[in-house]
Tab-separated table of C-alpha atoms in Angstrom:
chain	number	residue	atom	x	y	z
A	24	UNK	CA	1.744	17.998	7.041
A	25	UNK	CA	5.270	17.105	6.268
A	26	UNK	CA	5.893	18.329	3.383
A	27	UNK	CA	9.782	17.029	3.186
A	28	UNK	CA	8.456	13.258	4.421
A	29	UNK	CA	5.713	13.371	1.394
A	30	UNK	CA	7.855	14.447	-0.729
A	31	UNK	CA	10.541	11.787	-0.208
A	32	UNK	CA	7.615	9.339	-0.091
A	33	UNK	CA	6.494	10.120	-3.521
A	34	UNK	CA	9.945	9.645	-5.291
A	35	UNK	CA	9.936	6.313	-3.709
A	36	UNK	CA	6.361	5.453	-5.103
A	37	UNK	CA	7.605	6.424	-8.657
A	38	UNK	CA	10.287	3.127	-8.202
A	39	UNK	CA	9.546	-0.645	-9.267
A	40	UNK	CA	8.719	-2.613	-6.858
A	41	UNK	CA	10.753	-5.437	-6.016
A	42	UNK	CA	13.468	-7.534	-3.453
A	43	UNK	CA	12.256	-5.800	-0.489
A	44	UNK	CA	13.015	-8.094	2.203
A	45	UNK	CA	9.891	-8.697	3.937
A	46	UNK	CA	10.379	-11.734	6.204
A	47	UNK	CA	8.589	-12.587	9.263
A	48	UNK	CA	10.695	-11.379	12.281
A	49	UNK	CA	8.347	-13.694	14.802
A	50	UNK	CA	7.022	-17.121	15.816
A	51	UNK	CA	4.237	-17.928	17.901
A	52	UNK	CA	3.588	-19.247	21.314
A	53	UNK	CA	0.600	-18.596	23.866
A	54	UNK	CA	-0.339	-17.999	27.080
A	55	UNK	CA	-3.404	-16.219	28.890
A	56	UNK	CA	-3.910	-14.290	31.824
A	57	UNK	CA	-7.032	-11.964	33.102
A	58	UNK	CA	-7.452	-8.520	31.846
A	59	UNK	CA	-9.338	-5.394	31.621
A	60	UNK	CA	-9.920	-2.888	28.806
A	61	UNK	CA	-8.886	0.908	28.985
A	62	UNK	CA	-12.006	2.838	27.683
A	63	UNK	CA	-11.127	4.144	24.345
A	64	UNK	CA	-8.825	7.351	24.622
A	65	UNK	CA	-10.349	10.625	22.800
A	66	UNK	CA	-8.676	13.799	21.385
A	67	UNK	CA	-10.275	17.392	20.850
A	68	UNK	CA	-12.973	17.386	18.607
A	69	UNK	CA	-12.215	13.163	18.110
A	70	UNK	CA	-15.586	11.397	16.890
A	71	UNK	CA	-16.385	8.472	19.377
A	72	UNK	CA	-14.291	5.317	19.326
A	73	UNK	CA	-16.103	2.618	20.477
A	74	UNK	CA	-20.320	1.735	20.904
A	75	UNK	CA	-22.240	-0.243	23.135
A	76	UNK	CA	-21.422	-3.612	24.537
A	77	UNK	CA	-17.600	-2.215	24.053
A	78	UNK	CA	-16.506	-2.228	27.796
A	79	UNK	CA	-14.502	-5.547	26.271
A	80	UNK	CA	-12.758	-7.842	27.525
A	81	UNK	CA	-9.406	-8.871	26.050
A	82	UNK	CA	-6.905	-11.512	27.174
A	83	UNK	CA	-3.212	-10.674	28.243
A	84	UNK	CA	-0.645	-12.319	26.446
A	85	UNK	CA	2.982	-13.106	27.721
A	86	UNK	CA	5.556	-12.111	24.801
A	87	UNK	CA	9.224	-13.328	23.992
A	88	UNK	CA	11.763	-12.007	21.436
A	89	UNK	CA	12.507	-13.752	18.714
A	90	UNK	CA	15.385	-14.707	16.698
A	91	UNK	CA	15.195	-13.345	13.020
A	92	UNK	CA	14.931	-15.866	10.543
A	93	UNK	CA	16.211	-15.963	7.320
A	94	UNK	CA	15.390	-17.664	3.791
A	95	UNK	CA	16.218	-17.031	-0.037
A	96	UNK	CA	13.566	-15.152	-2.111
A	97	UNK	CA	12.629	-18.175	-4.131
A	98	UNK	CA	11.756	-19.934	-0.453
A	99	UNK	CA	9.754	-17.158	0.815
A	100	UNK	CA	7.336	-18.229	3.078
A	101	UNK	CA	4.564	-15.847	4.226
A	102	UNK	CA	4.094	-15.103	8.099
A	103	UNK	CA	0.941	-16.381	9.625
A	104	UNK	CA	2.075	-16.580	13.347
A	105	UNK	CA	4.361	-13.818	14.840
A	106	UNK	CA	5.024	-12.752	18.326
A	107	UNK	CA	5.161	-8.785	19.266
A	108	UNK	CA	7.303	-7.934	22.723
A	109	UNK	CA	5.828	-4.428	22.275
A	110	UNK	CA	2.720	-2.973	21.242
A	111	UNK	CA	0.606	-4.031	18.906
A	112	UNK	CA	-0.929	-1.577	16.518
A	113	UNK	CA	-4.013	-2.063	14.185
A	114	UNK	CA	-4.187	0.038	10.808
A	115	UNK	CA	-7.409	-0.113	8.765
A	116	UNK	CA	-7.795	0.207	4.911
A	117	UNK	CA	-5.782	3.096	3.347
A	118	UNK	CA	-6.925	3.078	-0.149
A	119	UNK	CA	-4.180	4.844	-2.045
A	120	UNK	CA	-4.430	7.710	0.840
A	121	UNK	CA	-0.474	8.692	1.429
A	122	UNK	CA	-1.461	11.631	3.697
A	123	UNK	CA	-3.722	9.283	5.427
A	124	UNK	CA	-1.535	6.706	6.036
A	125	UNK	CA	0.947	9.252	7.345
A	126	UNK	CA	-1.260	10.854	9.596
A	127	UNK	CA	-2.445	7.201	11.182
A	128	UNK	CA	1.229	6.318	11.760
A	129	UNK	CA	2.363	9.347	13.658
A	130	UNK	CA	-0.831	8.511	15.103
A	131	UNK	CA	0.549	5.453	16.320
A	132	UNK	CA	3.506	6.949	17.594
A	133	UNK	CA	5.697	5.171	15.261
A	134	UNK	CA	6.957	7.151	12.304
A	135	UNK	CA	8.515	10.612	12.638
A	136	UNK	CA	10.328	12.918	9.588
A	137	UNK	CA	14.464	13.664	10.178
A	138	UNK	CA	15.815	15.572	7.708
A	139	UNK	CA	12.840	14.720	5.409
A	140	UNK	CA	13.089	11.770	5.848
A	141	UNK	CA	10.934	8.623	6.931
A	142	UNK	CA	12.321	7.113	10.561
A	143	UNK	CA	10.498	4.409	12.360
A	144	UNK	CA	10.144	5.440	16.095
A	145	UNK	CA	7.845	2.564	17.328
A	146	UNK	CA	10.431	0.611	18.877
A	147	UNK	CA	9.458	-3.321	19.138
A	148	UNK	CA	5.856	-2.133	18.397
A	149	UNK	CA	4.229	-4.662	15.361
A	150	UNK	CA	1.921	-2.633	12.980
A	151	UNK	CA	-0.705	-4.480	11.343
A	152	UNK	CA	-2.233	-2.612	8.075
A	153	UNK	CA	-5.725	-4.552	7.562
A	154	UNK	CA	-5.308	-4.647	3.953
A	155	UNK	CA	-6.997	-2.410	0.682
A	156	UNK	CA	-3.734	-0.183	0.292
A	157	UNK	CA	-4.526	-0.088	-3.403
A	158	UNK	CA	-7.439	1.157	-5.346
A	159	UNK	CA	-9.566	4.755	-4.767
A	160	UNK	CA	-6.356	6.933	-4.509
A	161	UNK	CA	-3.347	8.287	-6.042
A	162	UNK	CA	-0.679	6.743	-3.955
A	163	UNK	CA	-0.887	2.888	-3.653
A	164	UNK	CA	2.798	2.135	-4.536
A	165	UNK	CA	3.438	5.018	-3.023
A	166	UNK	CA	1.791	3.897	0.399
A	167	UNK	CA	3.145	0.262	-0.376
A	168	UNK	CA	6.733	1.655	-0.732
A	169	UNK	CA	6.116	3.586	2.767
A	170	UNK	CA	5.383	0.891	4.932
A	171	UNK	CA	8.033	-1.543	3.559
A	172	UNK	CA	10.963	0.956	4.590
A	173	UNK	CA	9.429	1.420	8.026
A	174	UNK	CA	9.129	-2.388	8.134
A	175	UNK	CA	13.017	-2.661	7.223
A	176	UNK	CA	13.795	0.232	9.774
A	177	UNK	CA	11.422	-2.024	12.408
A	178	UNK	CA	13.259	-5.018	12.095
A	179	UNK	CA	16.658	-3.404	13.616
A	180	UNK	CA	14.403	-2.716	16.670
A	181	UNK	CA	12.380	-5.858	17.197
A	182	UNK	CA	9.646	-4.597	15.684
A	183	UNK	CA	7.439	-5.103	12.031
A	184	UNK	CA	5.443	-3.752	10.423
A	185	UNK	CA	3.097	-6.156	8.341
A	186	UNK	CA	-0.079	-5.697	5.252
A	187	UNK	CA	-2.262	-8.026	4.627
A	188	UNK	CA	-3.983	-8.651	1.260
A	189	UNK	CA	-7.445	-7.650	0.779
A	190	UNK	CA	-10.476	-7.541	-1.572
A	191	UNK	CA	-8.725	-4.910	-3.637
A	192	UNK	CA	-5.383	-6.353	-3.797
A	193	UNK	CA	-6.653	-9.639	-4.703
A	194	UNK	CA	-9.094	-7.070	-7.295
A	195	UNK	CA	-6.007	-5.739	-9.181
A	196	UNK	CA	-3.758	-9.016	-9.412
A	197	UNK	CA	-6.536	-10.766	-11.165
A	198	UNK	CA	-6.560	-7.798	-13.683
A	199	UNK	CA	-9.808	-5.767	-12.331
A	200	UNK	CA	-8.838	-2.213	-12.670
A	201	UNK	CA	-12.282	-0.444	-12.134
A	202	UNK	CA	-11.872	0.958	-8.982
A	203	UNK	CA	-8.220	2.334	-9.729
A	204	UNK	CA	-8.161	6.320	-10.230
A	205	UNK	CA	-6.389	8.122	-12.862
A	206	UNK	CA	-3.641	8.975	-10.377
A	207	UNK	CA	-3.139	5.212	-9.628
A	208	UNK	CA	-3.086	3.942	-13.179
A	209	UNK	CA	-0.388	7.175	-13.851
A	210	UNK	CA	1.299	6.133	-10.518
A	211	UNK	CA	1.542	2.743	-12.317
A	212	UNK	CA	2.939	3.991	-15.369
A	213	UNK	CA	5.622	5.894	-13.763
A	214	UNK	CA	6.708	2.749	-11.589
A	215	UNK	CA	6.623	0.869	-14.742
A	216	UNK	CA	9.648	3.210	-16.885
A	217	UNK	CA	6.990	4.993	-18.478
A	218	UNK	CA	8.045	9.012	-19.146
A	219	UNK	CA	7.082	12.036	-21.845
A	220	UNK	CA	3.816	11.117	-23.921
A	221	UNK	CA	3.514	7.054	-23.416
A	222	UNK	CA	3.203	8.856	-19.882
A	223	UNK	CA	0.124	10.392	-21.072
A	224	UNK	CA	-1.618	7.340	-23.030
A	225	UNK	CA	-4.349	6.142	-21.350
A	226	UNK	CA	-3.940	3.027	-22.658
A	227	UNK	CA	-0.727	2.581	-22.242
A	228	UNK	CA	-1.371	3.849	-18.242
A	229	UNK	CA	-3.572	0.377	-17.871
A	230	UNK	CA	-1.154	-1.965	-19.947
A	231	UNK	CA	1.133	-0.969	-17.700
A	232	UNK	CA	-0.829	-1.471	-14.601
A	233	UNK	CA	-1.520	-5.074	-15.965
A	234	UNK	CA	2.053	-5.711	-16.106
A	235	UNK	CA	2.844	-4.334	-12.656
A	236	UNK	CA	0.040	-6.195	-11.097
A	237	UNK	CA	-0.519	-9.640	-13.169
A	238	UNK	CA	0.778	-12.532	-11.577
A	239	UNK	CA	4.208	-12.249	-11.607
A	240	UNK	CA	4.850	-8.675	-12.275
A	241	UNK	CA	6.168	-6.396	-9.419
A	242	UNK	CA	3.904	-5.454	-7.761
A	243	UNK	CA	1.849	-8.680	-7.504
A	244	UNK	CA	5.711	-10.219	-5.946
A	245	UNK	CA	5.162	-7.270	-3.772
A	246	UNK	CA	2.043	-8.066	-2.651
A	247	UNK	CA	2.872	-12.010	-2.258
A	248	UNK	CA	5.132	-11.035	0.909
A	249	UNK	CA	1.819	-10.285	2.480
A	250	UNK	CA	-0.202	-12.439	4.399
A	251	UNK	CA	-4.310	-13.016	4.134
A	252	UNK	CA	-4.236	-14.125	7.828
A	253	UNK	CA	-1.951	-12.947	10.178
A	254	UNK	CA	-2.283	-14.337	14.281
A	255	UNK	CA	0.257	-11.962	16.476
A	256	UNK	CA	-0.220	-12.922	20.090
A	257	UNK	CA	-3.475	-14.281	20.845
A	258	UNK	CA	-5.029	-11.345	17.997
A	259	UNK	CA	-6.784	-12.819	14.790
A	260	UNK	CA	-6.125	-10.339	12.137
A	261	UNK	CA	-8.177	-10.456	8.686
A	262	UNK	CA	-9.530	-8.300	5.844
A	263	UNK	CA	-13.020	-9.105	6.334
A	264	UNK	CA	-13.239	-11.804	8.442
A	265	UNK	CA	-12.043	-15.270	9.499
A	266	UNK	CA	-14.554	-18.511	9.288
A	267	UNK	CA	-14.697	-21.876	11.887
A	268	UNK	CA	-14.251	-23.200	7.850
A	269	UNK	CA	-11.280	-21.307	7.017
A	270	UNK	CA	-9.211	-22.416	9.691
A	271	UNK	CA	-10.456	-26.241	9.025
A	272	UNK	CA	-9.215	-25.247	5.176
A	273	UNK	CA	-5.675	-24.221	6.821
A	274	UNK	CA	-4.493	-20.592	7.416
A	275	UNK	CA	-0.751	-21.045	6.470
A	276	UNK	CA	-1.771	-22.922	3.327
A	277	UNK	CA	-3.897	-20.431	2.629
A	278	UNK	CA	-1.310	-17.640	2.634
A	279	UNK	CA	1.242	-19.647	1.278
A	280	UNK	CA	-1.503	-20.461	-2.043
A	281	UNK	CA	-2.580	-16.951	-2.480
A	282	UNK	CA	0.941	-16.088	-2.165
A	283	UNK	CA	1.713	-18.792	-4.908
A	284	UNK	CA	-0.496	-17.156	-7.240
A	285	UNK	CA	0.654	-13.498	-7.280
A	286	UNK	CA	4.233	-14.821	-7.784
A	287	UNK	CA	3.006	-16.334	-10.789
A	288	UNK	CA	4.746	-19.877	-10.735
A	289	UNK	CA	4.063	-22.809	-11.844
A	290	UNK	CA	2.610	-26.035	-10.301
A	291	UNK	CA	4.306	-29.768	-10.642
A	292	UNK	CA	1.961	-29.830	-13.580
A	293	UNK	CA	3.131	-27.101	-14.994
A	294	UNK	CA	-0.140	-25.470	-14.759
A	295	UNK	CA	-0.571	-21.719	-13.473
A	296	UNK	CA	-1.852	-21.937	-9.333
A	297	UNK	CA	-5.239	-20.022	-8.943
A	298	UNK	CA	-6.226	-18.144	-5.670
A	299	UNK	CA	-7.901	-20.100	-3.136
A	300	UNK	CA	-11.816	-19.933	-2.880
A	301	UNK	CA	-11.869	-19.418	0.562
A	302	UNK	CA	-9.565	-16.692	0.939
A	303	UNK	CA	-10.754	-14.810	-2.065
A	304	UNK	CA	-13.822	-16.884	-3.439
A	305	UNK	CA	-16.688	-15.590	-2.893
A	306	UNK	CA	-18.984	-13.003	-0.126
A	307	UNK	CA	-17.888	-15.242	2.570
A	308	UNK	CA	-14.273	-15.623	1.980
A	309	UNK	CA	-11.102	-14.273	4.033
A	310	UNK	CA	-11.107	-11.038	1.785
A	311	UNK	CA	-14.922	-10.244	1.166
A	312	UNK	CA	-16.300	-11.422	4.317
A	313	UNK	CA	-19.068	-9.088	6.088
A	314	UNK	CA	-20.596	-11.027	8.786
A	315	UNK	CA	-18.593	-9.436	11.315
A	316	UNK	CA	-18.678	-5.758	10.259
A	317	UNK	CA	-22.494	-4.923	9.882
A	318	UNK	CA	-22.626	-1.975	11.682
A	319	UNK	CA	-26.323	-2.303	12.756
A	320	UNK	CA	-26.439	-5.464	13.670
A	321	UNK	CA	-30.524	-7.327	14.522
A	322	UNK	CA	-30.143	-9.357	16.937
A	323	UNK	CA	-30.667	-12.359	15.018
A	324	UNK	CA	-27.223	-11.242	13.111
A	325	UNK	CA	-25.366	-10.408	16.642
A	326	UNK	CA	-26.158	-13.899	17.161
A	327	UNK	CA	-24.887	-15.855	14.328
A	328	UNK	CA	-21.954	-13.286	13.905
A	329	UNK	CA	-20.674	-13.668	17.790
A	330	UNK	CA	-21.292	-17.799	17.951
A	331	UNK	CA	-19.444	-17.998	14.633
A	332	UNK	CA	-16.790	-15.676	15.970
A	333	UNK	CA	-16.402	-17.835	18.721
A	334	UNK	CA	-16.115	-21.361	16.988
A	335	UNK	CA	-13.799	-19.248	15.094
A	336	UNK	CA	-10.969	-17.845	17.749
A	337	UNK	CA	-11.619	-21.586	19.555
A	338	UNK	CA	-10.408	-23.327	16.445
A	339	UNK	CA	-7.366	-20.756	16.182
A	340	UNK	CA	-6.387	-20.240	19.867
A	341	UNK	CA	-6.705	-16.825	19.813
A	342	UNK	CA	-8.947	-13.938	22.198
A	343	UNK	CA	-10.104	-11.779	19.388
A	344	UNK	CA	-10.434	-10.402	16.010
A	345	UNK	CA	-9.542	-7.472	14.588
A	346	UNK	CA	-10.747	-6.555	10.439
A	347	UNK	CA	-11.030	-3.762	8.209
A	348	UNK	CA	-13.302	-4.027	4.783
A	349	UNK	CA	-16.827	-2.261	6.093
A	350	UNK	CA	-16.534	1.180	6.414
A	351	UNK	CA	-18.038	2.545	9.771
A	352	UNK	CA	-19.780	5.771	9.741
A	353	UNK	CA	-19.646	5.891	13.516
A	354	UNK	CA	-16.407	4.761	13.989
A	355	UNK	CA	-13.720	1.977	15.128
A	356	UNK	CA	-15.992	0.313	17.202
A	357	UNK	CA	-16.491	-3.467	18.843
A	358	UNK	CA	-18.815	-6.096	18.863
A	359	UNK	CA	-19.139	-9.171	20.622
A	360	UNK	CA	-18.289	-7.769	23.964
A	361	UNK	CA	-14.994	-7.129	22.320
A	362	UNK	CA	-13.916	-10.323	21.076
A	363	UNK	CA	-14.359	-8.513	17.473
A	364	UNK	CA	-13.089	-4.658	16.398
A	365	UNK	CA	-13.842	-3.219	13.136
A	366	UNK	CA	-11.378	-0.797	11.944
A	367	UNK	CA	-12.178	0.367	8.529
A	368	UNK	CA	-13.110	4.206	9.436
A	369	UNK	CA	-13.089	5.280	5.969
A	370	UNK	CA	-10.181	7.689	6.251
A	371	UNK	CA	-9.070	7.592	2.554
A	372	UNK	CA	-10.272	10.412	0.540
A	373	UNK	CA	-11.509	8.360	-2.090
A	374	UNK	CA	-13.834	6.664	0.564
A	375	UNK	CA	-15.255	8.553	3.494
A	376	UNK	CA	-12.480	10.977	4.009
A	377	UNK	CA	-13.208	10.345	7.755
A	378	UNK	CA	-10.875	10.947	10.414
A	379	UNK	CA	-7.833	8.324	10.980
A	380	UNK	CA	-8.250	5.847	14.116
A	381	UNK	CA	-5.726	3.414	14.723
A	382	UNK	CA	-6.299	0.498	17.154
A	383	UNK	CA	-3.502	0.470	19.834
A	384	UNK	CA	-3.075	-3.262	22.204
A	385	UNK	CA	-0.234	-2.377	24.888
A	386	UNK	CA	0.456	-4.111	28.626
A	387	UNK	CA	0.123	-2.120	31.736
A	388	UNK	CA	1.223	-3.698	35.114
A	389	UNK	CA	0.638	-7.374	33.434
A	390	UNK	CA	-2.977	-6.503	32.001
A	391	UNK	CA	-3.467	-6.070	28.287
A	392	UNK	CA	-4.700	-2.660	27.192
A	393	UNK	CA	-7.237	-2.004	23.745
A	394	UNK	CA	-7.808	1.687	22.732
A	395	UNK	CA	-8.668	3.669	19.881
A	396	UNK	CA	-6.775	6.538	18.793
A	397	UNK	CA	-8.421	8.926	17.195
A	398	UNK	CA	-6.745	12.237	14.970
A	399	UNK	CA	-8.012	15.580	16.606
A	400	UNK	CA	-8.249	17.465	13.025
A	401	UNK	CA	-8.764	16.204	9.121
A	402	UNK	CA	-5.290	15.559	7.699
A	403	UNK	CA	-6.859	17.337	4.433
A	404	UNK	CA	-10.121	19.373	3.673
A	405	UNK	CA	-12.962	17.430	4.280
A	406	UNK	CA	-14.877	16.371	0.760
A	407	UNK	CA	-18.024	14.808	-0.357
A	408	UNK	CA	-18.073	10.592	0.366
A	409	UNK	CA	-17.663	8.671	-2.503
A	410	UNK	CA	-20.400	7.207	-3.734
A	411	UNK	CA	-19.259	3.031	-4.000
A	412	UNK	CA	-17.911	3.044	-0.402
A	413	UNK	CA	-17.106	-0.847	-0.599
């Protein structure tokens, strides 16, 4: 591990979070083409990547650059379609993991230490982070803070790298603490200005963790950069899972709402806006959704699961989905003869302490590539699962 790239992580993590430029470097347009899918790559002592039905296939896309736009904070408007020129590179849920994070992105090939210090090295590659960065480890801000300066370093190259909101994002901004660790509420304490014994007070840890994640505070304007739906290229990318009845509701009014909210303003009435149902609702929305990820599916459930997946990427335009929010005890793996990867592997240690995967979509001679990557070693001594995976 790098010790000098951890360290310089965790002073960053200790800082408020706030006017880190965040805007979308991409716009969207489509074409198709035939392609075939590399079979997953492995490396020594790598648990398998994919399971049955996963020799997938996955539509080419053609890619542009794109100009990068600009807009004042108080006009922010959340990405929902963005268009890579390089790789694209799928990230599943981190939960407060710092080590884990940093072992999935030099898994990716796109962040390397100089000098102790955090460098992006993925070129116009787009990173896409499914989402549950906070809760069940130490380091959320810390992780947060991490993938903001590679996205600034990204930029310069044509590149991005992008979060999405989650269960547990959405969890914290409405004030639901109870899957936050000690380390996380002190982490939040410490961003906060706290120091000596207030450092110490419990209950001052969690007043200040309201204040850095209620509407409004910090880290909820952190957060509200971040999109619940993001479409790069023809990929669909969601927490748990995008609905035929989400994209009917409208997937950039969607982000921009649940963006609204965790800024904390105001409405024309003056009232406070509330986070849409269907992106944070209830078991079937954006953020909580689990039709796709059952990892044993019957096959009544393939069924229902790959027709609605289909009505789904034919109301979007796009070839396939790619989520997090399950974790898989086998592995990344694919359903739906591809058209859907799950990519929550449980690599935090306050999860499954599994192994990192990362998802990698690259072109070869014209013909889109899918792989999974998969760390040859634990990052960090393997310990017991928790118990509350989810």
């Amino acid at each position: 591990m790098h010790t000098g790239l951890l360290r310089s992580c965790l002073e960053a993590k200790a800082a408020c979070c706030h006017g880190v430029s965040h805007r979308p470097l991409f716009t969207s347009t489509r074409t198709q083409a035939r392609v075939r899918v590399e079979p997953p790559r492995r490396l020594t002592h790598a648990r398998p990547a994919s399971r049955r039905g996963c020799s997938c296939h996955v539509h080419t896309v053609q890619t542009e650059r794109k100009q990068a736009t600009s807009a004042a904070p108080a006009a922010y408007v959340v990405p929902t379609h963005v268009r890579a020129t390089g790789r694209i590179v799928a990230i599943g849920d981190i939960h407060g993991d710092l080590r884990k994070a940093i072992s999935s992105l030099e898994l990716a090939q796109v962040l390397q230490e100089v000098n102790g210090q955090v460098r992006w090295a993925g070129g116009d590659t787009v990173v896409v982070q499914l989402g549950d960065v906070l809760d069940r480890g130490d380091s959320e801000i810390g992780v947060v803070m991490l993938l903001r300066e590679l996205h600034k370093q990204a930029q310069a190259e044509g590149g991005a790298v992008y979060m999405l909101n989650g269960n547990h994002e959405s969890l914290n901004v409405s004030g639901n603490f109870r899957y936050a660790t000690p380390g996380g509420f002190r982490e939040s304490a410490l961003a906060a200005g706290l120091r000596g014994d207030d450092l110490l007070n419990a209950d001052k840890q969690k007043q200040a963790r309201h204040r850095m994640y209620t509407p409004g505070g910090p880290m909820a304007r952190e957060l509200a950069k971040n999109p619940t739906v993001l479409i790069v290229n023809d990929t669909l990318f969601a927490h748990g899972g995008v609905l035929k009845r989400h994209v009917q509701y409208g997937l950039e009014r969607m982000n921009q709402e649940v963006s609204l909210w965790m800024r904390g303003l105001h409405n024309a009435d003056g009232s406070r806006p509330t986070p849409p149902f269907f992106a944070t609702g209830d078991a079937s929305s954006v953020m909580w959704n689990r039709m796709y990820s059952k990892e044993a599916f019957t096959p009544y459930d393939r069924f229902c699961a790959c027709r609605q997946l289909k009505a789904t990427l034919e109301a979007t335009g796009a070839r396939h989905m790619i989520i997090g929010h399950t974790p898989q005890l086998t592995g990344a793996n694919c359903e739906c003869n591809g058209h859907v990867w799950r990519m929550d592997v449980g690599m935090s240690g306050g999860v499954l302490n599994a192994l990192p995967q990362v998802l990698e979509i690259y072109k070869v001679h014209g013909e889109t590539m899918v792989r999974v990557v998969t760390a040859a070693a634990p990052c960090i001594p393997r310990q017991q699962a928790a118990r509350n995976i989810f």
